């Protein structure tokens, strides 16, 4: 039976704006309150999706969330009709208003953790939405993410959906941004690498001091239990607290893996040598392929350069014949050190043989690169057939979604626009039409 790894990219929502909400995310903070370009952002994302589809990869679309989240504002004491709620929030709590307008669901690497059927005891694909408790604007996402995922993977024979972990810092879960699956082939049992920032129940363990560790060891353990993973196929590794304090807020900003490759910066992890031995040992029990640990030294690329260019927040995809391609943002091409490193990497004896550059500047300026924009789901033929076919990229869907964006999205969005009640009306009209295009049903609160 044929197996594939599908990429499901987040469609940038109509309220894409630069609010600088993410402490610890250098790009997000440095562009705070700039004017954004929602239409351009959505089209940049669609272009990347279509390009991967044209490369022969299975590419899907994850719908954005309803924003602003007026229910959240009402829970916080703002009352009256929608226009009144917006006006009150704009005057009394502008920072809260910016948060409930965030289009951060576009970064679907944080939507959930996914374990394929080859790894799970019940031989189903398991999904657990991330609770994203560390940031208020992202903590609004789990329930809607869960409904959208269920609408996309709606077959109990093949898919198992779990509730997100308890909404508490002790079980802070940032999803697939801190999870990597390593395997020989996608149909083989693999090694699921869970990367965490701190031990929530043991303050004696190492932890960052400047920026928050958003993901805990305890959360990783809980997801592994929910997904019915065998200990022989799981590795827990701590992210280096020092790089978190340098602005590396998720593991996918400092490493990326695929199949038999782990591409990482030398400062990425704690206890690197010991944990790599564990990965190598467990991988060898599932595959006879050679495993490649590809280290980038600080001398070659500094952590600061890695963060600014998102060298590791690239996608590493299988393009056939044992070769892999890096899907990188243009910022990597424009940085001398990073571009030189990538050119040299292609000459080395590793499966990485190609680099393709994409313009995703609207996402990059808000703190997310190509890897942030996608959720990886390994599927066999039956599971792929059971997936909602309306969310899978095609020439027709690409054209339809571009037309939809042209119809509903604003060219520019500034902070003053967030108090405009017409933006609520426009957004709901757009999302209502989108759920019909993607055949998702009533996944949004205003539809329920």
GROMACS .gro file of C-alpha atoms in nm:
model
  448
    1UNK     CA    1   0.000   0.000   0.000
    2UNK     CA    2   0.135   0.341  -0.096
    3UNK     CA    3   0.211   0.588   0.186
    4UNK     CA    4   0.264   0.962   0.156
    5UNK     CA    5   0.340   1.253   0.383
    6UNK     CA    6   0.085   1.522   0.307
    7UNK     CA    7   0.137   1.888   0.394
    8UNK     CA    8  -0.167   2.084   0.510
    9UNK     CA    9  -0.092   2.456   0.498
   10UNK     CA   10  -0.277   2.720   0.692
   11UNK     CA   11  -0.470   2.959   0.470
   12UNK     CA   12  -0.391   3.310   0.591
   13UNK     CA   13  -0.706   3.469   0.732
   14UNK     CA   14  -0.869   3.801   0.633
   15UNK     CA   15  -0.755   3.974   0.956
   16UNK     CA   16  -0.382   3.908   0.907
   17UNK     CA   17  -0.216   4.193   1.099
   18UNK     CA   18   0.105   4.284   1.280
   19UNK     CA   19   0.019   4.316   1.646
   20UNK     CA   20   0.352   4.202   1.795
   21UNK     CA   21   0.178   3.961   2.030
   22UNK     CA   22   0.444   3.693   2.064
   23UNK     CA   23   0.706   3.763   2.330
   24UNK     CA   24   1.010   3.551   2.247
   25UNK     CA   25   0.946   3.576   1.873
   26UNK     CA   26   1.192   3.834   1.741
   27UNK     CA   27   1.028   3.883   1.400
   28UNK     CA   28   0.682   3.924   1.549
   29UNK     CA   29   0.795   4.191   1.794
   30UNK     CA   30   1.014   4.384   1.549
   31UNK     CA   31   0.727   4.442   1.305
   32UNK     CA   32   0.460   4.524   1.561
   33UNK     CA   33   0.189   4.767   1.447
   34UNK     CA   34   0.316   4.790   1.088
   35UNK     CA   35   0.051   4.790   0.818
   36UNK     CA   36  -0.013   4.436   0.691
   37UNK     CA   37  -0.130   4.309   0.353
   38UNK     CA   38  -0.388   4.031   0.406
   39UNK     CA   39  -0.458   3.973   0.037
   40UNK     CA   40  -0.088   3.948  -0.049
   41UNK     CA   41  -0.025   3.718   0.250
   42UNK     CA   42  -0.301   3.477   0.151
   43UNK     CA   43  -0.181   3.466  -0.209
   44UNK     CA   44   0.180   3.405  -0.106
   45UNK     CA   45   0.063   3.106   0.097
   46UNK     CA   46  -0.150   2.973  -0.187
   47UNK     CA   47   0.142   3.004  -0.430
   48UNK     CA   48   0.357   2.788  -0.200
   49UNK     CA   49   0.079   2.529  -0.167
   50UNK     CA   50   0.031   2.514  -0.544
   51UNK     CA   51   0.407   2.483  -0.603
   52UNK     CA   52   0.434   2.181  -0.374
   53UNK     CA   53   0.128   2.029  -0.541
   54UNK     CA   54   0.297   2.080  -0.879
   55UNK     CA   55   0.608   1.905  -0.744
   56UNK     CA   56   0.393   1.594  -0.702
   57UNK     CA   57   0.340   1.621  -0.327
   58UNK     CA   58   0.002   1.581  -0.157
   59UNK     CA   59  -0.092   1.930  -0.046
   60UNK     CA   60  -0.395   2.033   0.154
   61UNK     CA   61  -0.552   2.350   0.294
   62UNK     CA   62  -0.634   2.422   0.657
   63UNK     CA   63  -0.903   2.688   0.698
   64UNK     CA   64  -0.833   2.998   0.909
   65UNK     CA   65  -1.018   3.074   1.230
   66UNK     CA   66  -1.292   3.327   1.283
   67UNK     CA   67  -1.140   3.657   1.391
   68UNK     CA   68  -1.206   3.875   1.578
   69UNK     CA   69  -1.308   3.634   1.853
   70UNK     CA   70  -1.603   3.834   1.983
   71UNK     CA   71  -1.704   3.553   2.219
   72UNK     CA   72  -1.371   3.595   2.398
   73UNK     CA   73  -1.435   3.969   2.433
   74UNK     CA   74  -1.780   3.904   2.576
   75UNK     CA   75  -1.632   3.657   2.824
   76UNK     CA   76  -1.406   3.944   2.933
   77UNK     CA   77  -1.700   4.171   3.011
   78UNK     CA   78  -1.757   4.369   2.692
   79UNK     CA   79  -2.126   4.375   2.603
   80UNK     CA   80  -2.383   4.489   2.349
   81UNK     CA   81  -2.389   4.433   1.975
   82UNK     CA   82  -2.074   4.354   1.778
   83UNK     CA   83  -1.997   4.719   1.699
   84UNK     CA   84  -2.037   4.815   2.065
   85UNK     CA   85  -1.811   4.532   2.182
   86UNK     CA   86  -1.539   4.639   1.938
   87UNK     CA   87  -1.564   5.005   2.037
   88UNK     CA   88  -1.546   4.928   2.409
   89UNK     CA   89  -1.245   4.699   2.362
   90UNK     CA   90  -1.067   4.954   2.141
   91UNK     CA   91  -1.102   5.222   2.411
   92UNK     CA   92  -1.053   5.015   2.726
   93UNK     CA   93  -0.824   4.729   2.623
   94UNK     CA   94  -0.661   4.787   2.281
   95UNK     CA   95  -0.401   4.518   2.345
   96UNK     CA   96  -0.676   4.263   2.407
   97UNK     CA   97  -0.852   4.375   2.089
   98UNK     CA   98  -0.536   4.318   1.888
   99UNK     CA   99  -0.505   3.971   2.040
  100UNK     CA  100  -0.857   3.858   1.948
  101UNK     CA  101  -0.796   3.976   1.590
  102UNK     CA  102  -0.480   3.768   1.548
  103UNK     CA  103  -0.464   3.549   1.236
  104UNK     CA  104  -0.206   3.324   1.405
  105UNK     CA  105  -0.395   3.006   1.315
  106UNK     CA  106  -0.219   3.041   0.977
  107UNK     CA  107   0.080   2.870   1.143
  108UNK     CA  108  -0.063   2.521   1.141
  109UNK     CA  109   0.257   2.360   1.269
  110UNK     CA  110   0.102   2.468   1.599
  111UNK     CA  111  -0.245   2.335   1.521
  112UNK     CA  112  -0.186   1.983   1.652
  113UNK     CA  113   0.048   1.690   1.701
  114UNK     CA  114  -0.014   1.405   1.457
  115UNK     CA  115   0.098   1.043   1.485
  116UNK     CA  116   0.052   0.818   1.181
  117UNK     CA  117  -0.107   0.475   1.195
  118UNK     CA  118   0.229   0.303   1.147
  119UNK     CA  119   0.329   0.422   1.496
  120UNK     CA  120   0.008   0.382   1.698
  121UNK     CA  121  -0.118   0.073   1.882
  122UNK     CA  122  -0.466   0.091   1.730
  123UNK     CA  123  -0.330   0.160   1.377
  124UNK     CA  124  -0.522   0.487   1.345
  125UNK     CA  125  -0.391   0.834   1.269
  126UNK     CA  126  -0.410   1.031   1.595
  127UNK     CA  127  -0.464   1.408   1.627
  128UNK     CA  128  -0.429   1.620   1.943
  129UNK     CA  129  -0.488   1.995   1.902
  130UNK     CA  130  -0.225   2.206   2.076
  131UNK     CA  131  -0.351   2.408   2.372
  132UNK     CA  132  -0.102   2.695   2.313
  133UNK     CA  133  -0.151   2.817   2.669
  134UNK     CA  134   0.154   3.044   2.678
  135UNK     CA  135   0.004   3.315   2.457
  136UNK     CA  136  -0.350   3.447   2.506
  137UNK     CA  137  -0.414   3.504   2.135
  138UNK     CA  138  -0.313   3.147   2.054
  139UNK     CA  139  -0.493   2.991   2.349
  140UNK     CA  140  -0.816   3.086   2.168
  141UNK     CA  141  -0.744   2.831   1.892
  142UNK     CA  142  -0.768   2.469   2.021
  143UNK     CA  143  -1.144   2.410   1.999
  144UNK     CA  144  -1.178   2.550   1.647
  145UNK     CA  145  -0.863   2.367   1.536
  146UNK     CA  146  -1.017   2.045   1.666
  147UNK     CA  147  -1.344   2.103   1.477
  148UNK     CA  148  -1.162   2.183   1.153
  149UNK     CA  149  -0.940   1.875   1.183
  150UNK     CA  150  -1.243   1.655   1.249
  151UNK     CA  151  -1.413   1.800   0.941
  152UNK     CA  152  -1.104   1.717   0.734
  153UNK     CA  153  -1.036   1.372   0.879
  154UNK     CA  154  -1.389   1.257   0.953
  155UNK     CA  155  -1.374   0.879   0.954
  156UNK     CA  156  -1.358   0.690   1.284
  157UNK     CA  157  -1.225   0.379   1.113
  158UNK     CA  158  -0.903   0.560   1.026
  159UNK     CA  159  -0.873   0.870   1.246
  160UNK     CA  160  -0.873   0.930   1.624
  161UNK     CA  161  -0.924   1.283   1.759
  162UNK     CA  162  -0.836   1.386   2.114
  163UNK     CA  163  -0.929   1.688   2.321
  164UNK     CA  164  -0.644   1.934   2.373
  165UNK     CA  165  -0.447   1.899   2.696
  166UNK     CA  166  -0.557   2.088   3.011
  167UNK     CA  167  -0.529   2.466   2.971
  168UNK     CA  168  -0.243   2.515   3.211
  169UNK     CA  169   0.124   2.608   3.180
  170UNK     CA  170   0.222   2.271   3.331
  171UNK     CA  171   0.091   2.104   3.015
  172UNK     CA  172   0.184   2.376   2.768
  173UNK     CA  173   0.166   2.215   2.424
  174UNK     CA  174   0.278   2.389   2.104
  175UNK     CA  175   0.199   2.100   1.869
  176UNK     CA  176   0.403   1.983   1.574
  177UNK     CA  177   0.639   2.282   1.595
  178UNK     CA  178   0.810   2.076   1.867
  179UNK     CA  179   0.755   1.732   1.715
  180UNK     CA  180   0.941   1.553   1.439
  181UNK     CA  181   0.885   1.207   1.300
  182UNK     CA  182   1.188   1.014   1.173
  183UNK     CA  183   1.146   0.695   0.968
  184UNK     CA  184   1.294   0.490   0.686
  185UNK     CA  185   0.976   0.504   0.479
  186UNK     CA  186   0.645   0.667   0.566
  187UNK     CA  187   0.475   0.326   0.596
  188UNK     CA  188   0.730   0.198   0.848
  189UNK     CA  189   0.710   0.248   1.222
  190UNK     CA  190   0.922   0.550   1.305
  191UNK     CA  191   1.081   0.741   1.589
  192UNK     CA  192   0.872   1.030   1.715
  193UNK     CA  193   1.096   1.303   1.854
  194UNK     CA  194   0.928   1.526   2.112
  195UNK     CA  195   1.123   1.842   2.196
  196UNK     CA  196   1.031   2.037   2.508
  197UNK     CA  197   1.146   2.358   2.674
  198UNK     CA  198   1.119   2.274   3.043
  199UNK     CA  199   1.008   2.027   3.309
  200UNK     CA  200   0.695   2.180   3.461
  201UNK     CA  201   0.698   1.975   3.780
  202UNK     CA  202   1.072   1.994   3.852
  203UNK     CA  203   1.215   2.345   3.886
  204UNK     CA  204   1.565   2.205   3.945
  205UNK     CA  205   1.591   2.116   3.577
  206UNK     CA  206   1.738   2.362   3.323
  207UNK     CA  207   1.500   2.627   3.186
  208UNK     CA  208   1.531   2.959   2.999
  209UNK     CA  209   1.541   3.281   3.202
  210UNK     CA  210   1.463   3.557   2.948
  211UNK     CA  211   1.187   3.412   2.732
  212UNK     CA  212   0.923   3.151   2.822
  213UNK     CA  213   0.957   2.781   2.756
  214UNK     CA  214   0.619   2.726   2.594
  215UNK     CA  215   0.625   2.346   2.573
  216UNK     CA  216   0.671   2.107   2.865
  217UNK     CA  217   0.810   1.760   2.905
  218UNK     CA  218   0.486   1.658   3.075
  219UNK     CA  219   0.282   1.769   2.774
  220UNK     CA  220   0.497   1.560   2.541
  221UNK     CA  221   0.450   1.254   2.761
  222UNK     CA  222   0.073   1.307   2.768
  223UNK     CA  223   0.044   1.331   2.389
  224UNK     CA  224   0.255   1.015   2.348
  225UNK     CA  225   0.018   0.832   2.583
  226UNK     CA  226  -0.293   0.961   2.405
  227UNK     CA  227  -0.151   0.851   2.070
  228UNK     CA  228  -0.078   0.500   2.199
  229UNK     CA  229   0.291   0.521   2.110
  230UNK     CA  230   0.537   0.252   2.216
  231UNK     CA  231   0.832   0.374   2.422
  232UNK     CA  232   1.064   0.201   2.176
  233UNK     CA  233   0.961   0.457   1.914
  234UNK     CA  234   0.968   0.775   2.123
  235UNK     CA  235   1.254   1.010   2.216
  236UNK     CA  236   1.216   1.312   2.446
  237UNK     CA  237   1.482   1.580   2.401
  238UNK     CA  238   1.512   1.918   2.568
  239UNK     CA  239   1.566   2.232   2.367
  240UNK     CA  240   1.869   2.432   2.477
  241UNK     CA  241   1.740   2.703   2.716
  242UNK     CA  242   2.006   2.941   2.586
  243UNK     CA  243   1.868   2.937   2.233
  244UNK     CA  244   1.514   2.991   2.361
  245UNK     CA  245   1.654   3.306   2.525
  246UNK     CA  246   1.799   3.404   2.187
  247UNK     CA  247   1.456   3.405   2.026
  248UNK     CA  248   1.419   3.039   1.929
  249UNK     CA  249   1.064   3.002   2.057
  250UNK     CA  250   0.994   2.662   1.893
  251UNK     CA  251   1.217   2.372   1.799
  252UNK     CA  252   1.125   2.414   1.431
  253UNK     CA  253   1.316   2.743   1.436
  254UNK     CA  254   1.641   2.558   1.515
  255UNK     CA  255   1.599   2.210   1.359
  256UNK     CA  256   1.394   2.021   1.100
  257UNK     CA  257   1.373   1.650   1.027
  258UNK     CA  258   1.230   1.415   0.768
  259UNK     CA  259   1.267   1.039   0.728
  260UNK     CA  260   1.638   0.962   0.786
  261UNK     CA  261   1.759   1.322   0.820
  262UNK     CA  262   1.779   1.557   1.117
  263UNK     CA  263   1.905   1.901   1.011
  264UNK     CA  264   1.994   2.107   1.318
  265UNK     CA  265   2.203   2.387   1.464
  266UNK     CA  266   2.475   2.281   1.705
  267UNK     CA  267   2.315   2.490   1.982
  268UNK     CA  268   1.969   2.340   1.936
  269UNK     CA  269   1.954   2.081   2.214
  270UNK     CA  270   2.073   1.977   2.558
  271UNK     CA  271   2.254   1.643   2.602
  272UNK     CA  272   2.289   1.623   2.225
  273UNK     CA  273   2.536   1.334   2.200
  274UNK     CA  274   2.342   1.115   2.444
  275UNK     CA  275   2.006   1.180   2.280
  276UNK     CA  276   2.139   1.132   1.929
  277UNK     CA  277   2.264   0.788   2.032
  278UNK     CA  278   1.912   0.708   2.150
  279UNK     CA  279   1.764   0.828   1.819
  280UNK     CA  280   2.019   0.626   1.623
  281UNK     CA  281   1.954   0.312   1.828
  282UNK     CA  282   1.576   0.332   1.802
  283UNK     CA  283   1.585   0.427   1.434
  284UNK     CA  284   1.807   0.128   1.353
  285UNK     CA  285   1.539  -0.105   1.490
  286UNK     CA  286   1.286   0.028   1.235
  287UNK     CA  287   1.499   0.079   0.923
  288UNK     CA  288   1.825  -0.027   0.765
  289UNK     CA  289   1.874   0.315   0.606
  290UNK     CA  290   2.172   0.525   0.707
  291UNK     CA  291   2.069   0.808   0.938
  292UNK     CA  292   2.205   1.155   0.870
  293UNK     CA  293   2.259   1.405   1.151
  294UNK     CA  294   2.341   1.726   0.962
  295UNK     CA  295   2.493   1.982   1.198
  296UNK     CA  296   2.523   2.351   1.122
  297UNK     CA  297   2.791   2.508   1.339
  298UNK     CA  298   2.772   2.854   1.495
  299UNK     CA  299   3.077   2.947   1.289
  300UNK     CA  300   2.888   2.862   0.969
  301UNK     CA  301   2.557   3.025   1.066
  302UNK     CA  302   2.496   3.209   1.391
  303UNK     CA  303   2.179   3.156   1.592
  304UNK     CA  304   2.086   3.517   1.516
  305UNK     CA  305   2.116   3.453   1.141
  306UNK     CA  306   1.922   3.128   1.172
  307UNK     CA  307   1.638   3.313   1.346
  308UNK     CA  308   1.635   3.608   1.105
  309UNK     CA  309   1.634   3.388   0.793
  310UNK     CA  310   1.447   3.088   0.935
  311UNK     CA  311   1.705   2.851   0.790
  312UNK     CA  312   1.559   2.568   1.000
  313UNK     CA  313   1.197   2.677   0.971
  314UNK     CA  314   1.215   2.536   0.622
  315UNK     CA  315   1.029   2.234   0.493
  316UNK     CA  316   1.228   1.922   0.425
  317UNK     CA  317   1.030   1.717   0.174
  318UNK     CA  318   1.080   1.387  -0.005
  319UNK     CA  319   1.103   1.448  -0.381
  320UNK     CA  320   1.168   1.089  -0.491
  321UNK     CA  321   1.465   0.871  -0.576
  322UNK     CA  322   1.594   0.902  -0.222
  323UNK     CA  323   1.635   1.278  -0.258
  324UNK     CA  324   1.499   1.561  -0.044
  325UNK     CA  325   1.432   1.926  -0.117
  326UNK     CA  326   1.446   2.218   0.124
  327UNK     CA  327   1.156   2.463   0.086
  328UNK     CA  328   1.310   2.788   0.208
  329UNK     CA  329   1.200   3.152   0.241
  330UNK     CA  330   1.367   3.413   0.018
  331UNK     CA  331   1.539   3.550   0.330
  332UNK     CA  332   1.772   3.247   0.319
  333UNK     CA  333   1.877   3.333  -0.036
  334UNK     CA  334   1.932   3.698   0.054
  335UNK     CA  335   2.161   3.626   0.350
  336UNK     CA  336   2.521   3.569   0.243
  337UNK     CA  337   2.618   3.320   0.514
  338UNK     CA  338   2.300   3.114   0.487
  339UNK     CA  339   2.300   3.110   0.106
  340UNK     CA  340   2.664   3.000   0.106
  341UNK     CA  341   2.590   2.725   0.358
  342UNK     CA  342   2.294   2.591   0.158
  343UNK     CA  343   2.495   2.589  -0.165
  344UNK     CA  344   2.765   2.386   0.010
  345UNK     CA  345   2.508   2.154   0.171
  346UNK     CA  346   2.384   2.039  -0.170
  347UNK     CA  347   2.734   1.913  -0.252
  348UNK     CA  348   2.759   1.697   0.060
  349UNK     CA  349   2.679   1.328   0.075
  350UNK     CA  350   2.330   1.360   0.224
  351UNK     CA  351   1.979   1.306   0.085
  352UNK     CA  352   1.930   1.687   0.061
  353UNK     CA  353   1.992   1.764  -0.306
  354UNK     CA  354   1.776   2.068  -0.387
  355UNK     CA  355   1.667   2.402  -0.241
  356UNK     CA  356   1.362   2.594  -0.363
  357UNK     CA  357   1.300   2.950  -0.245
  358UNK     CA  358   0.958   3.105  -0.187
  359UNK     CA  359   0.837   3.453  -0.106
  360UNK     CA  360   0.641   3.428   0.220
  361UNK     CA  361   0.746   3.769   0.352
  362UNK     CA  362   0.405   3.851   0.499
  363UNK     CA  363   0.427   3.542   0.718
  364UNK     CA  364   0.798   3.591   0.791
  365UNK     CA  365   0.744   3.947   0.915
  366UNK     CA  366   0.486   3.816   1.161
  367UNK     CA  367   0.720   3.546   1.289
  368UNK     CA  368   0.656   3.231   1.085
  369UNK     CA  369   0.838   3.068   0.792
  370UNK     CA  370   0.747   2.786   0.551
  371UNK     CA  371   0.753   2.515   0.820
  372UNK     CA  372   0.526   2.717   1.050
  373UNK     CA  373   0.266   2.729   0.774
  374UNK     CA  374   0.223   2.353   0.742
  375UNK     CA  375   0.105   2.050   0.937
  376UNK     CA  376   0.249   1.717   0.822
  377UNK     CA  377   0.023   1.410   0.812
  378UNK     CA  378   0.156   1.072   0.697
  379UNK     CA  379  -0.124   0.872   0.533
  380UNK     CA  380  -0.168   0.541   0.354
  381UNK     CA  381  -0.391   0.508   0.047
  382UNK     CA  382  -0.704   0.422   0.244
  383UNK     CA  383  -0.650   0.708   0.488
  384UNK     CA  384  -0.587   0.953   0.207
  385UNK     CA  385  -0.906   0.838   0.036
  386UNK     CA  386  -1.095   0.886   0.365
  387UNK     CA  387  -0.968   1.245   0.395
  388UNK     CA  388  -1.203   1.527   0.292
  389UNK     CA  389  -1.108   1.554  -0.074
  390UNK     CA  390  -1.233   1.912  -0.097
  391UNK     CA  391  -0.938   2.039   0.110
  392UNK     CA  392  -0.674   1.886  -0.121
  393UNK     CA  393  -0.497   2.127  -0.354
  394UNK     CA  394  -0.571   2.109  -0.727
  395UNK     CA  395  -0.567   2.347  -1.020
  396UNK     CA  396  -0.938   2.408  -0.969
  397UNK     CA  397  -0.910   2.468  -0.593
  398UNK     CA  398  -0.614   2.701  -0.644
  399UNK     CA  399  -0.812   2.914  -0.888
  400UNK     CA  400  -1.122   2.906  -0.669
  401UNK     CA  401  -0.936   3.016  -0.356
  402UNK     CA  402  -0.755   3.297  -0.538
  403UNK     CA  403  -1.088   3.426  -0.662
  404UNK     CA  404  -1.226   3.395  -0.308
  405UNK     CA  405  -0.934   3.596  -0.169
  406UNK     CA  406  -0.979   3.867  -0.433
  407UNK     CA  407  -1.346   3.892  -0.342
  408UNK     CA  408  -1.316   3.907   0.036
  409UNK     CA  409  -0.972   4.030   0.149
  410UNK     CA  410  -0.853   4.383   0.207
  411UNK     CA  411  -0.526   4.496   0.050
  412UNK     CA  412  -0.406   4.661   0.370
  413UNK     CA  413  -0.491   4.639   0.738
  414UNK     CA  414  -0.375   4.881   1.006
  415UNK     CA  415  -0.439   4.903   1.377
  416UNK     CA  416  -0.724   5.153   1.332
  417UNK     CA  417  -0.910   4.905   1.110
  418UNK     CA  418  -0.955   4.665   1.400
  419UNK     CA  419  -1.237   4.874   1.547
  420UNK     CA  420  -1.430   4.869   1.217
  421UNK     CA  421  -1.748   4.655   1.256
  422UNK     CA  422  -1.758   4.608   0.878
  423UNK     CA  423  -1.444   4.394   0.907
  424UNK     CA  424  -1.642   4.148   1.120
  425UNK     CA  425  -1.915   4.130   0.857
  426UNK     CA  426  -1.660   4.087   0.576
  427UNK     CA  427  -1.472   3.815   0.761
  428UNK     CA  428  -1.781   3.611   0.845
  429UNK     CA  429  -1.905   3.631   0.486
  430UNK     CA  430  -1.566   3.510   0.366
  431UNK     CA  431  -1.546   3.219   0.609
  432UNK     CA  432  -1.905   3.115   0.549
  433UNK     CA  433  -1.829   3.086   0.178
  434UNK     CA  434  -1.499   2.908   0.249
  435UNK     CA  435  -1.668   2.634   0.452
  436UNK     CA  436  -1.889   2.567   0.150
  437UNK     CA  437  -1.590   2.554  -0.086
  438UNK     CA  438  -1.401   2.312   0.143
  439UNK     CA  439  -1.717   2.126   0.257
  440UNK     CA  440  -1.630   2.165   0.625
  441UNK     CA  441  -1.977   2.215   0.767
  442UNK     CA  442  -2.040   2.453   1.057
  443UNK     CA  443  -1.697   2.476   1.219
  444UNK     CA  444  -1.719   2.842   1.325
  445UNK     CA  445  -1.902   2.974   1.630
  446UNK     CA  446  -2.109   3.221   1.427
  447UNK     CA  447  -2.242   2.927   1.221
  448UNK     CA  448  -2.337   2.713   1.520
   0.00000   0.00000   0.00000
